[in-house]
PDB file of C-alpha atoms in Angstrom:
ATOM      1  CA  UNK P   1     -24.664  -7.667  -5.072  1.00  0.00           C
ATOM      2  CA  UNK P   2     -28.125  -6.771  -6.528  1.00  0.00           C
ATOM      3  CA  UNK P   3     -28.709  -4.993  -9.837  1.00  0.00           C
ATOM      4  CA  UNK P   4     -29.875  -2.008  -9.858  1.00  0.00           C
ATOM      5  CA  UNK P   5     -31.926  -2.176 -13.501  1.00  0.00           C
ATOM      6  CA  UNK P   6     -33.189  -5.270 -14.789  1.00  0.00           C
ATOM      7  CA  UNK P   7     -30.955  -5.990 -17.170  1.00  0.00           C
ATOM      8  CA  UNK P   8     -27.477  -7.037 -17.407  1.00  0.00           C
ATOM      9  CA  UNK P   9     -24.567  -6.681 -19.919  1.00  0.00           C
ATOM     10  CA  UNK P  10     -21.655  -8.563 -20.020  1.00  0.00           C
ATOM     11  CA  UNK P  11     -18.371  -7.032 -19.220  1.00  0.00           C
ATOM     12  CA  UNK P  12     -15.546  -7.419 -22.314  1.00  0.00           C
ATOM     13  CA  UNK P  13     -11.990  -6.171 -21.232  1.00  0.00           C
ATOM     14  CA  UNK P  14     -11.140  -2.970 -22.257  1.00  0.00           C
ATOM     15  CA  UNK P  15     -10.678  -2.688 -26.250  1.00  0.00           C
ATOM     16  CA  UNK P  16      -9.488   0.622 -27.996  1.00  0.00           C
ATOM     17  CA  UNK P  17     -10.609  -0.247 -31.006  1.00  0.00           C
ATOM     18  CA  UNK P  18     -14.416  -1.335 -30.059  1.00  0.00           C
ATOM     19  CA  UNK P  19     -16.825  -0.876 -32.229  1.00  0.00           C
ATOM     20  CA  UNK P  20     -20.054   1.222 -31.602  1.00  0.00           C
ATOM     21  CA  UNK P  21     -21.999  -1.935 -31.762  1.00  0.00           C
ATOM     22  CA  UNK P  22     -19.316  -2.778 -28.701  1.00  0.00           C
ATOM     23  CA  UNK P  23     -19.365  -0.142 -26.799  1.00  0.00           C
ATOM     24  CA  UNK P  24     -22.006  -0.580 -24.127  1.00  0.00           C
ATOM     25  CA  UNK P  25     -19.561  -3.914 -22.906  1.00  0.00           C
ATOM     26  CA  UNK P  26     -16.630  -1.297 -22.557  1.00  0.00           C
ATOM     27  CA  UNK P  27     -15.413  -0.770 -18.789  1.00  0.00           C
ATOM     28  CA  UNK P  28     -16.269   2.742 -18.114  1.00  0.00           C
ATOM     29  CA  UNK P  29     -13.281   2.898 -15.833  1.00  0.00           C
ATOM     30  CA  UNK P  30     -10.581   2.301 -18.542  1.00  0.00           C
ATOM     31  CA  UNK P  31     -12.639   4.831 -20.859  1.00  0.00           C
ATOM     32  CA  UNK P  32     -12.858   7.753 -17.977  1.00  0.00           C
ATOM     33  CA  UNK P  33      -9.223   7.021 -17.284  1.00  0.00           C
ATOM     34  CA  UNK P  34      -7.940   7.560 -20.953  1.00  0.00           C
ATOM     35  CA  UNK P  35     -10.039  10.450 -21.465  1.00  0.00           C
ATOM     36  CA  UNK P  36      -8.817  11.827 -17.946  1.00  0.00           C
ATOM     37  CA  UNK P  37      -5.473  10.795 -18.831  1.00  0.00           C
ATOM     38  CA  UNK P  38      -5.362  12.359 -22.758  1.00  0.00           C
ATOM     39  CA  UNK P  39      -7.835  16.183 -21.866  1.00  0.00           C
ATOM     40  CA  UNK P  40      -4.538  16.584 -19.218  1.00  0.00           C
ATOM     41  CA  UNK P  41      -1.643  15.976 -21.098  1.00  0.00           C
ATOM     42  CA  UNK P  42      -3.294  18.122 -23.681  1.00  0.00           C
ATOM     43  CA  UNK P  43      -4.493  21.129 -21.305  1.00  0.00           C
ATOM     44  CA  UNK P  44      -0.422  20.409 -19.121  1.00  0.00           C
ATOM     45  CA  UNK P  45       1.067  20.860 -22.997  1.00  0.00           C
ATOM     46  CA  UNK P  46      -0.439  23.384 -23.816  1.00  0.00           C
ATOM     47  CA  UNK P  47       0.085  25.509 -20.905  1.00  0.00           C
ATOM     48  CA  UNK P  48       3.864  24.415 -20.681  1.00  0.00           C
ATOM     49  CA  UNK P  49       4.300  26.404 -23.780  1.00  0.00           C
ATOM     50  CA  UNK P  50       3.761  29.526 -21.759  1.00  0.00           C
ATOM     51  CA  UNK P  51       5.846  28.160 -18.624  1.00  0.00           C
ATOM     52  CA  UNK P  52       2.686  27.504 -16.835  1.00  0.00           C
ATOM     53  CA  UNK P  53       1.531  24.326 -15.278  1.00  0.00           C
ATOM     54  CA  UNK P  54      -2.145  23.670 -14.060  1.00  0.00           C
ATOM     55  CA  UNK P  55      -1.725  23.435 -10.654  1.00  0.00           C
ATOM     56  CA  UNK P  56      -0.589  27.146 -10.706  1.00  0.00           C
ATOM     57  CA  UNK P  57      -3.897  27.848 -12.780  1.00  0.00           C
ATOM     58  CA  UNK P  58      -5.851  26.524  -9.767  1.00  0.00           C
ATOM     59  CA  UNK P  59      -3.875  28.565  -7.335  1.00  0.00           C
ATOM     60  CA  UNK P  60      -4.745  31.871  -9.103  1.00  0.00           C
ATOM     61  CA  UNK P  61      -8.410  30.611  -9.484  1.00  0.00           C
ATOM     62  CA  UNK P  62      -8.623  29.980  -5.717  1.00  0.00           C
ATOM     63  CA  UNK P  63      -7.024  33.007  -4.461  1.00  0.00           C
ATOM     64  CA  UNK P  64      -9.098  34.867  -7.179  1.00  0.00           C
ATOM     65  CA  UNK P  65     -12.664  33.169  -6.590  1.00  0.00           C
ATOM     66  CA  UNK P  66     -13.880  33.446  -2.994  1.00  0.00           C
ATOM     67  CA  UNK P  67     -15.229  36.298  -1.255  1.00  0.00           C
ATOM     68  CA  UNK P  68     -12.138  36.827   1.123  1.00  0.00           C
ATOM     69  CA  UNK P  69      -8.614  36.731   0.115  1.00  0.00           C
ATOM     70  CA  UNK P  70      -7.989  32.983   1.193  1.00  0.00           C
ATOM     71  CA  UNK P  71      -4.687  31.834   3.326  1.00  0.00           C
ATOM     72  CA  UNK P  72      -1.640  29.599   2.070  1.00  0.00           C
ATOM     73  CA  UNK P  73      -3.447  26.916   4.722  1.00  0.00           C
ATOM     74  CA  UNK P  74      -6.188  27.311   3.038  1.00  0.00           C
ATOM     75  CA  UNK P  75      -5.726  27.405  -0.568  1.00  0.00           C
ATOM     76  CA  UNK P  76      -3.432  24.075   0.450  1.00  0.00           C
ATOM     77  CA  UNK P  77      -6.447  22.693   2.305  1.00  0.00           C
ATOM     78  CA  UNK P  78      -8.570  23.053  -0.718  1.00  0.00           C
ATOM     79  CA  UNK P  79      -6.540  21.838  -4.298  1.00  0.00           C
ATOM     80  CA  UNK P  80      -4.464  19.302  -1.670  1.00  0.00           C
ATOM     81  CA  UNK P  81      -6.758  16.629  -3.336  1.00  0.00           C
ATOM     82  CA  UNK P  82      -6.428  17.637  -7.136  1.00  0.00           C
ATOM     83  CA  UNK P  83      -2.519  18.017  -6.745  1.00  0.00           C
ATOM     84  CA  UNK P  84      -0.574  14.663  -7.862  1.00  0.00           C
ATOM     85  CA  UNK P  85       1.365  14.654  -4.341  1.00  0.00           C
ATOM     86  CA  UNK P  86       0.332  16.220  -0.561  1.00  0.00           C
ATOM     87  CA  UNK P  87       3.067  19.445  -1.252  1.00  0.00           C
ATOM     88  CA  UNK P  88       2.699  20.513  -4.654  1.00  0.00           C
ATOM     89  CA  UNK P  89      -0.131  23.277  -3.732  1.00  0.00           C
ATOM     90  CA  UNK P  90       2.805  24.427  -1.468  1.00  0.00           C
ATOM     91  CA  UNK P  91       5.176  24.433  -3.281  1.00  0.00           C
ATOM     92  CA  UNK P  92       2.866  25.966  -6.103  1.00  0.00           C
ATOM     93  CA  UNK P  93       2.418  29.022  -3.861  1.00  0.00           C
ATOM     94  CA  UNK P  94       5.930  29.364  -3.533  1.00  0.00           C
ATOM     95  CA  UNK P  95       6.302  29.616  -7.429  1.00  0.00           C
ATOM     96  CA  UNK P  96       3.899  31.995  -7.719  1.00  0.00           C
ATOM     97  CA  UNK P  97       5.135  33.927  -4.800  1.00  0.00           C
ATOM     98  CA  UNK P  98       8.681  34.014  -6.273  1.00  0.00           C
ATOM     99  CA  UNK P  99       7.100  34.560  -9.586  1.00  0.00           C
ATOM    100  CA  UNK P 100       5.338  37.852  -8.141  1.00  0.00           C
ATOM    101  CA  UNK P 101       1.720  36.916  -8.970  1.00  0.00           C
ATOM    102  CA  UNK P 102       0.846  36.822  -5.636  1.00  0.00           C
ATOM    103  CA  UNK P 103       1.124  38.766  -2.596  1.00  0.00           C
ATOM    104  CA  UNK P 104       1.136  37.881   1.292  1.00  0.00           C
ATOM    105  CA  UNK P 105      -0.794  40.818   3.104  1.00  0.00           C
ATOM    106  CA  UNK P 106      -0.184  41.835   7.162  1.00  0.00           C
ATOM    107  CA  UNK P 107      -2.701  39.228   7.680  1.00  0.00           C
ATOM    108  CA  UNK P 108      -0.811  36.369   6.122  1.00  0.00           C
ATOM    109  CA  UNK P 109      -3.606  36.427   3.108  1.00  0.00           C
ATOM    110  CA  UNK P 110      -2.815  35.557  -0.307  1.00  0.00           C
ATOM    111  CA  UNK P 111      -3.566  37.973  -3.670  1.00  0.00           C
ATOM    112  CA  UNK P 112      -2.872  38.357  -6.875  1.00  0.00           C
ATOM    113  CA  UNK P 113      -0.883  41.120  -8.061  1.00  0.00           C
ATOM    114  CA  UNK P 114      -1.574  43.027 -11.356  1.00  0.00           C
ATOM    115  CA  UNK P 115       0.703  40.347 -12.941  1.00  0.00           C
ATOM    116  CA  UNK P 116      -1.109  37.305 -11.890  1.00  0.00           C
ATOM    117  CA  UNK P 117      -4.075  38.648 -12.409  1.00  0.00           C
ATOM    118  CA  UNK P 118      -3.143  39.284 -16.060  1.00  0.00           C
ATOM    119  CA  UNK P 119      -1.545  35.546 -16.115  1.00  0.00           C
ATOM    120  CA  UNK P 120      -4.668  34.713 -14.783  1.00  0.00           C
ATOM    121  CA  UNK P 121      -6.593  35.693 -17.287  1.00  0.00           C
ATOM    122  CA  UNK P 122      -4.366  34.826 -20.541  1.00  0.00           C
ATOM    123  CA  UNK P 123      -4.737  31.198 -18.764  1.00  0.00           C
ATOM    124  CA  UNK P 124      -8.368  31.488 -18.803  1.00  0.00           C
ATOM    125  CA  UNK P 125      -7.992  32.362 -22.832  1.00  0.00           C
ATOM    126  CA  UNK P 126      -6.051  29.333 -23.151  1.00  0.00           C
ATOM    127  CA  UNK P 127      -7.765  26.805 -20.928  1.00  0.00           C
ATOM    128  CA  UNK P 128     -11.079  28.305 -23.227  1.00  0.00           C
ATOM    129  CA  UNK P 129      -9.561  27.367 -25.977  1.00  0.00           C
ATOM    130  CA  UNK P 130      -8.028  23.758 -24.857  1.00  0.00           C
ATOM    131  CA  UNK P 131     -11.983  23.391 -24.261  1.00  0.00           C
ATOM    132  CA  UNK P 132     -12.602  23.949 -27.508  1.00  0.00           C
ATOM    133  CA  UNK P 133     -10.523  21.591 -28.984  1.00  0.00           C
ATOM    134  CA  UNK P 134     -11.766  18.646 -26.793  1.00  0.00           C
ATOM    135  CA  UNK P 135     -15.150  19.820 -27.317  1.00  0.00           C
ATOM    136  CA  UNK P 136     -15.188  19.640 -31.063  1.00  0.00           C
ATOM    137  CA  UNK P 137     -18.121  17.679 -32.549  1.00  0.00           C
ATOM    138  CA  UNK P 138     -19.814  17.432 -29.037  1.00  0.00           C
ATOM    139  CA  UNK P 139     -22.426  19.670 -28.836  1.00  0.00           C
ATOM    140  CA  UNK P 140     -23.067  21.195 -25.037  1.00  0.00           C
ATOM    141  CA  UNK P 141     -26.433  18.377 -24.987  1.00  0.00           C
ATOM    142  CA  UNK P 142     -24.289  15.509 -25.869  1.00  0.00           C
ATOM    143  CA  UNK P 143     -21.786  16.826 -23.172  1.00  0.00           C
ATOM    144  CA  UNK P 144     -24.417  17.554 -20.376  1.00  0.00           C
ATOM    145  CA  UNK P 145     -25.880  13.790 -20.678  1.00  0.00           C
ATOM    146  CA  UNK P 146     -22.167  12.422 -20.162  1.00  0.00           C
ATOM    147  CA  UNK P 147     -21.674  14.391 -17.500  1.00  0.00           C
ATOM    148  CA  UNK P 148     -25.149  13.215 -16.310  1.00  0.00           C
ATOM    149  CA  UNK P 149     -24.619   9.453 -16.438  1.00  0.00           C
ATOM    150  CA  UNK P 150     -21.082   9.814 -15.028  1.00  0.00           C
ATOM    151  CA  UNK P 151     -22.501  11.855 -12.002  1.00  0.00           C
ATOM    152  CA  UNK P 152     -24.991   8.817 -12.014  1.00  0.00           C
ATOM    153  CA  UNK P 153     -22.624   6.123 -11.877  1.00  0.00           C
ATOM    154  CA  UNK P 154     -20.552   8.199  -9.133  1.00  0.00           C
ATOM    155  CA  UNK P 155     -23.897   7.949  -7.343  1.00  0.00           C
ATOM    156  CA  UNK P 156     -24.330   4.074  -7.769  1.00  0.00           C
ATOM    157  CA  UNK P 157     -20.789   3.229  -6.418  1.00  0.00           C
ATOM    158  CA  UNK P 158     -21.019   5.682  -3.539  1.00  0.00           C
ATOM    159  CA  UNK P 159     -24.247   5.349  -2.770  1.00  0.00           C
ATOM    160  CA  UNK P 160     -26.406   8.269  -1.040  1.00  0.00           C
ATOM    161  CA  UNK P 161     -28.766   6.427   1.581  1.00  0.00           C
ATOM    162  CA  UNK P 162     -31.134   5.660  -1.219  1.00  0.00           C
ATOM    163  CA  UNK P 163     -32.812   2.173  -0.796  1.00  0.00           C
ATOM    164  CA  UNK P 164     -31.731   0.220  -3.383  1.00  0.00           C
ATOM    165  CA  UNK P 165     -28.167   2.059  -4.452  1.00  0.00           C
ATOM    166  CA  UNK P 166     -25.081   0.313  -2.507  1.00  0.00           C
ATOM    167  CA  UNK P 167     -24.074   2.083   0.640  1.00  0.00           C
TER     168      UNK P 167
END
């Protein structure tokens, strides 16, 4: 495998309680993973207090954000790979169905009603302010160049075609 910088860094197994001084020997993986793991339990918590879970958030984002009311097929088609199983997005649409928040039209499209639109929207509030809490003491630079060097290492792994960057 060649390097794609000229220097290297040891790899130390993953430590909870590594020091700053440590931190650039941390695996990114375990670090991505406990964040991953920690910002959903929080967001799932907090949205359990208002019987809501967060793959129902998605479904009244999707059938909410395009520019055409969207079909069950498709809405499954497109949170399939977010969802922790291959039915939950179905089965999601069923909740929300029998929930009345969403509608099936003549055409077999799915949207909102006036009550999932307001859920909807509370759920926005919350999800807002879930963001704020995780965001605390991170100001929006610090947060862009995370976001930046995680896209990057995404990149490396993937690899795009570039000469040089695995493939």
């Amino acid at each position: 495998m060649e390097l794609l910088t000229g220097s290297t860094t040891d790899q130390a197994p993953a430590n909870p309680a590594a020091t700053d001084d440590m931190l650039a020997t941390q695996p990114v993986g375990y670090w991505c993973g406990l964040a991953q793991t920690a910002v959903t339990r929080h967001l799932r918590d907090a949205m359990a207090k208002v019987d809501v879970t967060q793959p129902q958030y998605w479904v009244l984002n999707r059938v909410n954000g395009g520019p055409a009311a969207p079909s069950r097929e498709e809405v499954v088609a497109q949170l399939t790979h977010l969802a922790d199983g291959p039915h939950e997005i179905a089965r999601v649409v069923d909740q929300l169905l029998h929930r009345e928040w969403l509608r099936i039209d003549d055409g077999q499209r799915l949207h909102l009603t006036d009550a999932g639109e307001a859920a909807r929207v509370r759920l926005r509030e919350l999800a807002t302010e879930v963001r704020a809490v995780v965001h605390q003491g991170i100001s929006d630079e610090e947060y862009v160049a995370a976001l930046k060097v995680l896209r990057r290492m995404v990149a490396n792994v993937e690899g795009d075609g570039t000469p040089g960057r695995p493939s």
